[in-house]
């Protein structure tokens, strides 16, 4: 984020820093902020800073610029650096190729361990933190991976291909979704994961710090998407863009609220006869909504962290139903006692608890099911799921409570 510095101050600060420090600072800025800074920097200075960035960070920043400005900056870089950045920008940013790092240690399989150590020493200054060395065949296919520790303990004359033994390589193709990449690295507890093409040629790696960024991005996207905000929206997004992204979902929410209002209107006679119904009615809907939000959050988190087999996913929905039933029964005892002591009305307390438990169960099933249904439809499981959930729990809660009260109390 911008923090407390104005754009002018950020630009002047970056321009006065060493190019290495400025490159590190620019890589940490949010996309829209980095764009504003680059657009206001002298192009020669901006190009010098870009040249000091790692190619993957540079590609991320330049991808946000308009094409003409981007071409100007790339034209000022050395042709090899510009080509690396353009190649990275060709990958979908939501995939492994779009987040991979190409500044890695690549060793030919036929050299010996001591030759490999000399090569690493010569190259290490220009590489990212080298957790592993990547061993390739003469045609650049990935033959294996050696940790630096494993490499150092090899006898000096050992060819690298002999040090690999029978490795079970864990790789990811360039077009895998970044969610899957994060899941694999977490599952196997790796420091880095090789990215390959369909011919098993090594393209780059994704390190654990990249995964932290992926998880943070996904978490913020899910949080924003659940309530219908733009998933890449920040406080620096132009206000008219935020209006454009939020307004459609607010209109959907207005329609859903109108449906709930219609349900209440159907029972206006009941409310007129017993005004206290209007007092207790929101409590049922709110409690069910909270239950549904809990189920929704758990399900979205699970979908973000791992792939769900369809059978397992629907068992998870049933699990949320069981949890809500147990919670509803326990809360029901407390609510029944409170309502009965407050109103001295046995039937009303019983109706209140019955509607509460039923709506909580419905809310849990809805909260757990909505992300799965959206996923089945090919949509983002988090997209406006909270809006749909609220519509269900409010409408059903009002209908259940007022309907049961009309039948059994009035």
Short mmCIF file of C-alpha atoms in Angstrom, two decimals:
data_model
loop_
_atom_site.label_atom_id
_atom_site.label_comp_id
_atom_site.label_asym_id
_atom_site.label_seq_id
_atom_site.Cartn_x
_atom_site.Cartn_y
_atom_site.Cartn_z
CA UNK A 1 0.00 0.00 0.00
CA UNK A 2 0.98 3.65 -0.27
CA UNK A 3 1.49 4.05 3.47
CA UNK A 4 2.04 7.67 4.53
CA UNK A 5 4.13 8.70 1.51
CA UNK A 6 2.62 10.71 -1.33
CA UNK A 7 3.17 9.56 -4.89
CA UNK A 8 5.61 12.42 -5.46
CA UNK A 9 7.59 11.43 -2.38
CA UNK A 10 7.64 7.76 -3.41
CA UNK A 11 8.94 8.67 -6.85
CA UNK A 12 11.68 10.94 -5.51
CA UNK A 13 12.67 8.39 -2.86
CA UNK A 14 13.02 5.58 -5.39
CA UNK A 15 14.98 7.82 -7.75
CA UNK A 16 17.46 8.73 -5.00
CA UNK A 17 18.02 5.14 -3.80
CA UNK A 18 20.60 2.76 -5.19
CA UNK A 19 19.15 0.85 -8.11
CA UNK A 20 19.39 -2.45 -6.21
CA UNK A 21 17.47 -1.09 -3.22
CA UNK A 22 14.96 0.64 -5.48
CA UNK A 23 14.37 -2.65 -7.31
CA UNK A 24 13.66 -4.44 -4.00
CA UNK A 25 11.30 -1.65 -2.90
CA UNK A 26 9.41 -1.59 -6.22
CA UNK A 27 8.90 -5.36 -6.08
CA UNK A 28 7.16 -5.00 -2.71
CA UNK A 29 4.66 -2.35 -3.84
CA UNK A 30 1.08 -3.27 -4.75
CA UNK A 31 0.51 -3.52 -8.48
CA UNK A 32 -1.47 -0.30 -8.94
CA UNK A 33 0.98 1.66 -6.75
CA UNK A 34 3.99 0.31 -8.66
CA UNK A 35 2.34 1.36 -11.92
CA UNK A 36 1.80 4.92 -10.67
CA UNK A 37 5.42 5.14 -9.52
CA UNK A 38 6.84 3.77 -12.78
CA UNK A 39 4.69 6.09 -14.87
CA UNK A 40 6.05 9.10 -12.97
CA UNK A 41 9.71 8.07 -12.94
CA UNK A 42 12.11 9.16 -15.63
CA UNK A 43 12.10 6.32 -18.16
CA UNK A 44 15.87 5.87 -18.02
CA UNK A 45 15.80 5.63 -14.23
CA UNK A 46 12.79 3.30 -14.36
CA UNK A 47 14.56 1.05 -16.86
CA UNK A 48 17.67 0.90 -14.66
CA UNK A 49 15.53 -0.15 -11.70
CA UNK A 50 13.70 -2.77 -13.77
CA UNK A 51 17.06 -4.16 -14.91
CA UNK A 52 18.02 -4.81 -11.28
CA UNK A 53 14.81 -6.68 -10.48
CA UNK A 54 14.51 -10.43 -10.75
CA UNK A 55 12.83 -11.26 -14.08
CA UNK A 56 9.67 -12.65 -12.43
CA UNK A 57 9.17 -9.52 -10.32
CA UNK A 58 9.89 -7.29 -13.32
CA UNK A 59 7.37 -9.20 -15.42
CA UNK A 60 4.70 -8.80 -12.72
CA UNK A 61 5.25 -5.03 -12.54
CA UNK A 62 5.50 -4.42 -16.29
CA UNK A 63 2.42 -6.53 -16.95
CA UNK A 64 0.37 -3.82 -15.19
CA UNK A 65 1.65 -1.03 -17.45
CA UNK A 66 0.03 0.02 -20.70
CA UNK A 67 1.67 -1.61 -23.71
CA UNK A 68 3.36 1.51 -25.11
CA UNK A 69 5.03 2.45 -21.83
CA UNK A 70 6.07 -1.15 -21.29
CA UNK A 71 7.69 -1.33 -24.73
CA UNK A 72 9.62 1.87 -24.07
CA UNK A 73 11.07 0.49 -20.85
CA UNK A 74 11.88 -2.90 -22.36
CA UNK A 75 13.65 -1.23 -25.29
CA UNK A 76 16.07 0.37 -22.82
CA UNK A 77 17.07 -2.98 -21.31
CA UNK A 78 19.71 -5.34 -22.61
CA UNK A 79 18.16 -7.57 -25.25
CA UNK A 80 18.70 -10.74 -23.20
CA UNK A 81 17.01 -9.26 -20.10
CA UNK A 82 14.13 -7.90 -22.18
CA UNK A 83 13.61 -11.28 -23.84
CA UNK A 84 13.52 -13.06 -20.46
CA UNK A 85 10.89 -10.66 -19.17
CA UNK A 86 8.78 -10.90 -22.34
CA UNK A 87 8.90 -14.70 -22.14
CA UNK A 88 7.65 -14.63 -18.56
CA UNK A 89 4.89 -12.17 -19.44
CA UNK A 90 3.61 -14.61 -22.04
CA UNK A 91 2.46 -16.96 -19.27
CA UNK A 92 -0.91 -16.58 -17.59
CA UNK A 93 -0.22 -14.83 -14.25
CA UNK A 94 -2.66 -17.20 -12.53
CA UNK A 95 -0.53 -20.25 -13.47
CA UNK A 96 2.80 -21.75 -12.44
CA UNK A 97 4.49 -20.17 -15.46
CA UNK A 98 3.26 -16.76 -14.40
CA UNK A 99 4.79 -16.94 -10.91
CA UNK A 100 7.95 -18.96 -11.55
CA UNK A 101 11.50 -17.68 -11.13
CA UNK A 102 14.09 -18.33 -13.83
CA UNK A 103 17.20 -17.24 -11.89
CA UNK A 104 18.11 -20.77 -10.84
CA UNK A 105 21.19 -22.97 -10.81
CA UNK A 106 21.15 -25.35 -13.76
CA UNK A 107 23.85 -28.01 -14.03
CA UNK A 108 24.61 -30.48 -16.81
CA UNK A 109 24.22 -34.08 -15.71
CA UNK A 110 27.62 -35.13 -17.07
CA UNK A 111 29.78 -32.78 -14.98
CA UNK A 112 31.27 -33.92 -11.68
CA UNK A 113 30.34 -32.75 -8.19
CA UNK A 114 33.47 -30.62 -7.77
CA UNK A 115 32.91 -29.00 -11.17
CA UNK A 116 29.33 -28.27 -10.15
CA UNK A 117 30.46 -26.59 -6.92
CA UNK A 118 32.87 -24.35 -8.87
CA UNK A 119 30.07 -23.41 -11.29
CA UNK A 120 27.70 -22.59 -8.43
CA UNK A 121 30.33 -20.41 -6.77
CA UNK A 122 30.78 -18.48 -10.02
CA UNK A 123 27.05 -18.00 -10.63
CA UNK A 124 25.56 -17.66 -7.17
CA UNK A 125 25.71 -13.87 -6.97
CA UNK A 126 23.22 -13.52 -9.83
CA UNK A 127 20.81 -16.19 -8.60
CA UNK A 128 17.96 -16.27 -6.15
CA UNK A 129 18.56 -18.12 -2.88
CA UNK A 130 19.69 -21.53 -4.20
CA UNK A 131 17.87 -24.19 -2.21
CA UNK A 132 18.45 -26.77 -4.90
CA UNK A 133 20.55 -27.34 -8.01
CA UNK A 134 18.64 -28.57 -11.06
CA UNK A 135 20.32 -31.24 -13.16
CA UNK A 136 19.46 -31.37 -16.86
CA UNK A 137 20.20 -33.58 -19.85
CA UNK A 138 21.91 -32.18 -22.98
CA UNK A 139 18.47 -31.32 -24.43
CA UNK A 140 17.45 -29.39 -21.25
CA UNK A 141 15.12 -32.04 -19.87
CA UNK A 142 15.05 -32.19 -16.09
CA UNK A 143 17.04 -35.21 -14.93
CA UNK A 144 16.92 -34.58 -11.20
CA UNK A 145 17.23 -32.21 -8.29
CA UNK A 146 19.99 -32.04 -5.69
CA UNK A 147 19.92 -30.03 -2.51
CA UNK A 148 23.12 -28.09 -1.96
CA UNK A 149 23.85 -30.28 1.06
CA UNK A 150 23.58 -33.44 -1.03
CA UNK A 151 25.84 -31.89 -3.63
CA UNK A 152 28.51 -30.90 -1.10
CA UNK A 153 28.80 -34.40 0.39
CA UNK A 154 29.37 -36.07 -2.99
CA UNK A 155 32.92 -37.37 -3.63
CA UNK A 156 34.72 -34.84 -5.92
CA UNK A 157 34.84 -37.02 -9.06
CA UNK A 158 31.23 -38.21 -8.91
CA UNK A 159 29.23 -37.42 -12.08
CA UNK A 160 25.99 -35.67 -11.17
CA UNK A 161 23.87 -38.24 -12.98
CA UNK A 162 25.25 -40.91 -10.61
CA UNK A 163 24.38 -38.77 -7.59
CA UNK A 164 20.74 -38.60 -8.63
CA UNK A 165 20.11 -42.34 -8.14
CA UNK A 166 16.42 -43.23 -8.54
CA UNK A 167 14.66 -39.96 -7.83
CA UNK A 168 10.92 -39.63 -7.89
CA UNK A 169 10.74 -36.12 -9.30
CA UNK A 170 7.95 -33.80 -8.22
CA UNK A 171 7.30 -31.17 -10.87
CA UNK A 172 4.49 -29.00 -12.12
CA UNK A 173 3.69 -28.02 -15.69
CA UNK A 174 3.71 -24.33 -16.61
CA UNK A 175 -0.08 -24.17 -17.07
CA UNK A 176 -1.04 -25.55 -13.64
CA UNK A 177 -3.16 -23.16 -11.59
CA UNK A 178 -1.26 -21.40 -8.83
CA UNK A 179 -3.63 -22.86 -6.22
CA UNK A 180 -2.46 -26.35 -7.19
CA UNK A 181 1.18 -25.22 -7.00
CA UNK A 182 0.68 -23.92 -3.45
CA UNK A 183 -1.02 -27.18 -2.47
CA UNK A 184 1.82 -29.33 -3.85
CA UNK A 185 4.58 -27.35 -2.14
CA UNK A 186 2.69 -27.45 1.14
CA UNK A 187 1.86 -31.15 0.81
CA UNK A 188 5.44 -32.25 0.10
CA UNK A 189 7.02 -29.59 2.35
CA UNK A 190 9.35 -28.40 -0.42
CA UNK A 191 11.46 -25.26 -0.47
CA UNK A 192 10.98 -24.98 -4.24
CA UNK A 193 9.13 -26.77 -7.03
CA UNK A 194 10.44 -27.13 -10.63
CA UNK A 195 8.24 -25.87 -13.47
CA UNK A 196 8.50 -27.84 -16.72
CA UNK A 197 6.85 -27.99 -20.13
CA UNK A 198 5.09 -31.04 -21.51
CA UNK A 199 8.42 -32.42 -22.77
CA UNK A 200 9.84 -32.18 -19.22
CA UNK A 201 12.16 -29.31 -20.19
CA UNK A 202 13.01 -27.15 -17.19
CA UNK A 203 11.48 -23.65 -17.40
CA UNK A 204 11.94 -22.29 -13.88
CA UNK A 205 11.04 -22.87 -10.23
CA UNK A 206 8.51 -21.65 -7.70
CA UNK A 207 9.94 -21.14 -4.21
CA UNK A 208 8.18 -21.22 -0.86
CA UNK A 209 8.18 -17.40 -0.59
CA UNK A 210 6.27 -17.26 -3.88
CA UNK A 211 3.72 -19.61 -2.32
CA UNK A 212 3.26 -17.25 0.63
CA UNK A 213 2.38 -14.51 -1.85
CA UNK A 214 0.00 -16.86 -3.67
CA UNK A 215 -1.79 -17.81 -0.44
CA UNK A 216 -2.07 -14.16 0.64
CA UNK A 217 -3.49 -13.22 -2.78
CA UNK A 218 -5.98 -16.06 -2.73
CA UNK A 219 -7.08 -15.27 0.81
CA UNK A 220 -7.69 -11.60 0.02
CA UNK A 221 -9.44 -12.47 -3.25
CA UNK A 222 -11.75 -14.91 -1.46
CA UNK A 223 -12.53 -12.38 1.27
CA UNK A 224 -13.40 -9.68 -1.27
CA UNK A 225 -15.22 -12.05 -3.60
CA UNK A 226 -17.44 -13.42 -0.84
CA UNK A 227 -19.04 -10.00 -0.35
CA UNK A 228 -19.14 -9.03 -4.02
CA UNK A 229 -16.21 -6.59 -4.08
CA UNK A 230 -13.64 -6.67 -6.88
CA UNK A 231 -11.16 -9.46 -6.17
CA UNK A 232 -8.17 -7.34 -7.21
CA UNK A 233 -9.56 -4.18 -5.63
CA UNK A 234 -7.45 -2.11 -3.22
CA UNK A 235 -7.79 1.32 -1.65
CA UNK A 236 -5.78 2.61 -4.60
CA UNK A 237 -8.27 1.35 -7.19
CA UNK A 238 -9.96 4.31 -8.96
CA UNK A 239 -13.33 4.95 -7.33
CA UNK A 240 -15.29 4.59 -10.57
CA UNK A 241 -13.73 1.15 -11.14
CA UNK A 242 -14.81 0.10 -7.64
CA UNK A 243 -18.35 1.30 -8.41
CA UNK A 244 -18.38 -0.74 -11.60
CA UNK A 245 -17.21 -3.89 -9.79
CA UNK A 246 -19.45 -3.59 -6.74
CA UNK A 247 -22.70 -2.22 -8.16
CA UNK A 248 -23.92 -5.38 -9.96
CA UNK A 249 -23.66 -7.41 -6.76
CA UNK A 250 -25.33 -4.68 -4.73
CA UNK A 251 -28.23 -4.84 -7.20
CA UNK A 252 -28.38 -8.62 -6.73
CA UNK A 253 -28.37 -8.08 -2.98
CA UNK A 254 -31.18 -5.53 -3.30
CA UNK A 255 -33.26 -8.08 -5.22
CA UNK A 256 -32.57 -10.71 -2.55
CA UNK A 257 -33.56 -8.26 0.20
CA UNK A 258 -36.78 -7.52 -1.66
CA UNK A 259 -37.62 -11.24 -1.64
CA UNK A 260 -37.09 -11.36 2.12
CA UNK A 261 -39.28 -8.28 2.51
CA UNK A 262 -42.01 -10.01 0.49
CA UNK A 263 -41.88 -12.97 2.88
CA UNK A 264 -42.37 -10.62 5.85
CA UNK A 265 -45.22 -8.86 4.02
CA UNK A 266 -47.04 -12.18 3.62
CA UNK A 267 -47.29 -12.36 7.40
CA UNK A 268 -48.03 -8.71 8.17
CA UNK A 269 -51.30 -9.76 9.76
CA UNK A 270 -49.51 -12.11 12.16
CA UNK A 271 -47.03 -9.40 13.13
CA UNK A 272 -49.90 -6.98 13.69
CA UNK A 273 -51.57 -9.45 16.08
CA UNK A 274 -48.36 -10.18 17.98
CA UNK A 275 -45.78 -7.41 17.66
CA UNK A 276 -43.13 -9.33 19.58
CA UNK A 277 -42.69 -11.54 16.51
CA UNK A 278 -40.91 -8.60 14.85
CA UNK A 279 -38.47 -8.50 17.79
CA UNK A 280 -37.47 -12.17 17.61
CA UNK A 281 -37.62 -12.59 13.83
CA UNK A 282 -34.15 -11.08 13.04
CA UNK A 283 -32.53 -13.25 15.72
CA UNK A 284 -33.40 -16.41 13.82
CA UNK A 285 -32.06 -15.11 10.51
CA UNK A 286 -28.89 -13.64 12.04
CA UNK A 287 -27.98 -16.82 13.89
CA UNK A 288 -28.55 -18.94 10.78
CA UNK A 289 -26.55 -16.46 8.71
CA UNK A 290 -23.63 -16.70 11.12
CA UNK A 291 -23.78 -20.49 11.03
CA UNK A 292 -23.77 -20.41 7.24
CA UNK A 293 -20.81 -18.00 7.15
CA UNK A 294 -18.80 -20.40 9.31
CA UNK A 295 -19.52 -23.29 6.95
CA UNK A 296 -18.83 -21.05 3.95
CA UNK A 297 -15.44 -19.97 5.30
CA UNK A 298 -14.36 -23.53 6.07
CA UNK A 299 -15.41 -24.79 2.63
CA UNK A 300 -13.73 -21.97 0.71
CA UNK A 301 -10.54 -22.43 2.70
CA UNK A 302 -10.60 -26.17 1.95
CA UNK A 303 -11.18 -25.59 -1.75
CA UNK A 304 -8.26 -23.14 -1.81
CA UNK A 305 -5.90 -25.54 -0.04
CA UNK A 306 -6.61 -28.81 -1.83
CA UNK A 307 -8.57 -30.49 -4.53
CA UNK A 308 -11.80 -32.04 -3.35
CA UNK A 309 -13.02 -35.33 -4.74
CA UNK A 310 -16.71 -34.82 -5.44
CA UNK A 311 -17.76 -37.53 -2.97
CA UNK A 312 -15.55 -36.11 -0.21
CA UNK A 313 -16.83 -32.60 -0.88
CA UNK A 314 -20.46 -33.55 -0.37
CA UNK A 315 -19.58 -35.52 2.74
CA UNK A 316 -18.09 -32.26 4.01
CA UNK A 317 -21.47 -30.62 3.41
CA UNK A 318 -23.15 -33.33 5.48
CA UNK A 319 -20.55 -32.76 8.22
CA UNK A 320 -21.50 -29.07 8.39
CA UNK A 321 -25.15 -30.09 8.70
CA UNK A 322 -24.33 -32.32 11.68
CA UNK A 323 -22.33 -29.54 13.34
CA UNK A 324 -25.17 -27.05 12.89
CA UNK A 325 -27.70 -29.54 14.30
CA UNK A 326 -25.59 -30.04 17.42
CA UNK A 327 -24.99 -26.32 17.86
CA UNK A 328 -28.65 -25.57 17.19
CA UNK A 329 -29.87 -28.01 19.83
CA UNK A 330 -27.49 -26.60 22.47
CA UNK A 331 -28.37 -23.00 21.60
CA UNK A 332 -32.02 -24.00 21.43
CA UNK A 333 -32.10 -24.91 25.11
CA UNK A 334 -30.66 -21.50 26.05
CA UNK A 335 -32.95 -19.63 23.65
CA UNK A 336 -36.07 -21.52 24.78
CA UNK A 337 -35.41 -20.69 28.41
CA UNK A 338 -34.68 -17.02 27.62
CA UNK A 339 -37.77 -16.54 25.44
CA UNK A 340 -40.05 -18.39 27.87
CA UNK A 341 -38.80 -16.39 30.86
CA UNK A 342 -39.20 -13.15 28.89
CA UNK A 343 -42.67 -13.86 27.43
CA UNK A 344 -44.11 -16.61 29.65
CA UNK A 345 -45.35 -18.10 26.35
CA UNK A 346 -44.56 -21.82 25.93
CA UNK A 347 -45.68 -22.10 22.29
CA UNK A 348 -43.80 -18.99 21.19
CA UNK A 349 -40.55 -20.23 22.80
CA UNK A 350 -40.97 -23.61 21.11
CA UNK A 351 -41.67 -22.04 17.71
CA UNK A 352 -38.66 -19.75 18.10
CA UNK A 353 -36.33 -22.66 18.85
CA UNK A 354 -37.76 -24.83 16.08
CA UNK A 355 -37.31 -22.09 13.47
CA UNK A 356 -33.83 -21.36 14.78
CA UNK A 357 -32.62 -24.96 14.52
CA UNK A 358 -34.15 -25.49 11.07
CA UNK A 359 -32.70 -22.25 9.71
CA UNK A 360 -29.27 -22.98 11.20
CA UNK A 361 -29.25 -26.38 9.49
CA UNK A 362 -30.34 -24.79 6.22
CA UNK A 363 -27.69 -22.08 6.61
CA UNK A 364 -24.95 -24.65 7.17
CA UNK A 365 -26.00 -26.71 4.15
CA UNK A 366 -26.25 -23.57 2.02
CA UNK A 367 -22.93 -22.16 3.22
CA UNK A 368 -21.13 -25.42 2.48
CA UNK A 369 -22.94 -26.10 -0.81
CA UNK A 370 -22.79 -22.69 -2.53
CA UNK A 371 -19.00 -22.79 -3.15
CA UNK A 372 -19.28 -26.33 -4.51
CA UNK A 373 -22.16 -25.41 -6.82
CA UNK A 374 -20.27 -22.36 -8.10
CA UNK A 375 -17.21 -24.54 -8.72
CA UNK A 376 -19.33 -27.08 -10.61
CA UNK A 377 -20.56 -24.19 -12.79
CA UNK A 378 -16.97 -23.17 -13.51
CA UNK A 379 -17.19 -20.00 -11.39
CA UNK A 380 -14.99 -18.80 -8.56
CA UNK A 381 -16.33 -20.57 -5.41
CA UNK A 382 -16.01 -17.36 -3.40
CA UNK A 383 -17.69 -15.02 -5.88
CA UNK A 384 -20.51 -13.23 -4.02
CA UNK A 385 -21.23 -16.43 -2.08
CA UNK A 386 -21.99 -14.41 1.06
CA UNK A 387 -24.73 -12.50 -0.76
CA UNK A 388 -26.48 -15.68 -1.89
CA UNK A 389 -26.14 -17.22 1.57
CA UNK A 390 -27.70 -14.22 3.28
CA UNK A 391 -30.63 -14.28 0.87
CA UNK A 392 -31.33 -17.91 1.74
CA UNK A 393 -30.98 -17.63 5.52
CA UNK A 394 -32.98 -14.40 5.76
CA UNK A 395 -35.84 -15.51 3.54
CA UNK A 396 -36.07 -18.97 5.07
CA UNK A 397 -35.64 -17.68 8.62
CA UNK A 398 -38.47 -15.18 8.29
CA UNK A 399 -40.72 -17.73 6.58
CA UNK A 400 -40.06 -20.50 9.10
CA UNK A 401 -40.51 -18.34 12.19
CA UNK A 402 -43.52 -16.37 11.01
CA UNK A 403 -45.13 -19.40 9.38
CA UNK A 404 -44.77 -21.61 12.46
CA UNK A 405 -45.95 -18.77 14.69
CA UNK A 406 -49.03 -18.26 12.51
CA UNK A 407 -49.93 -21.94 12.71
CA UNK A 408 -49.11 -22.77 16.33
CA UNK A 409 -49.21 -19.50 18.28
CA UNK A 410 -51.91 -17.25 16.82
#
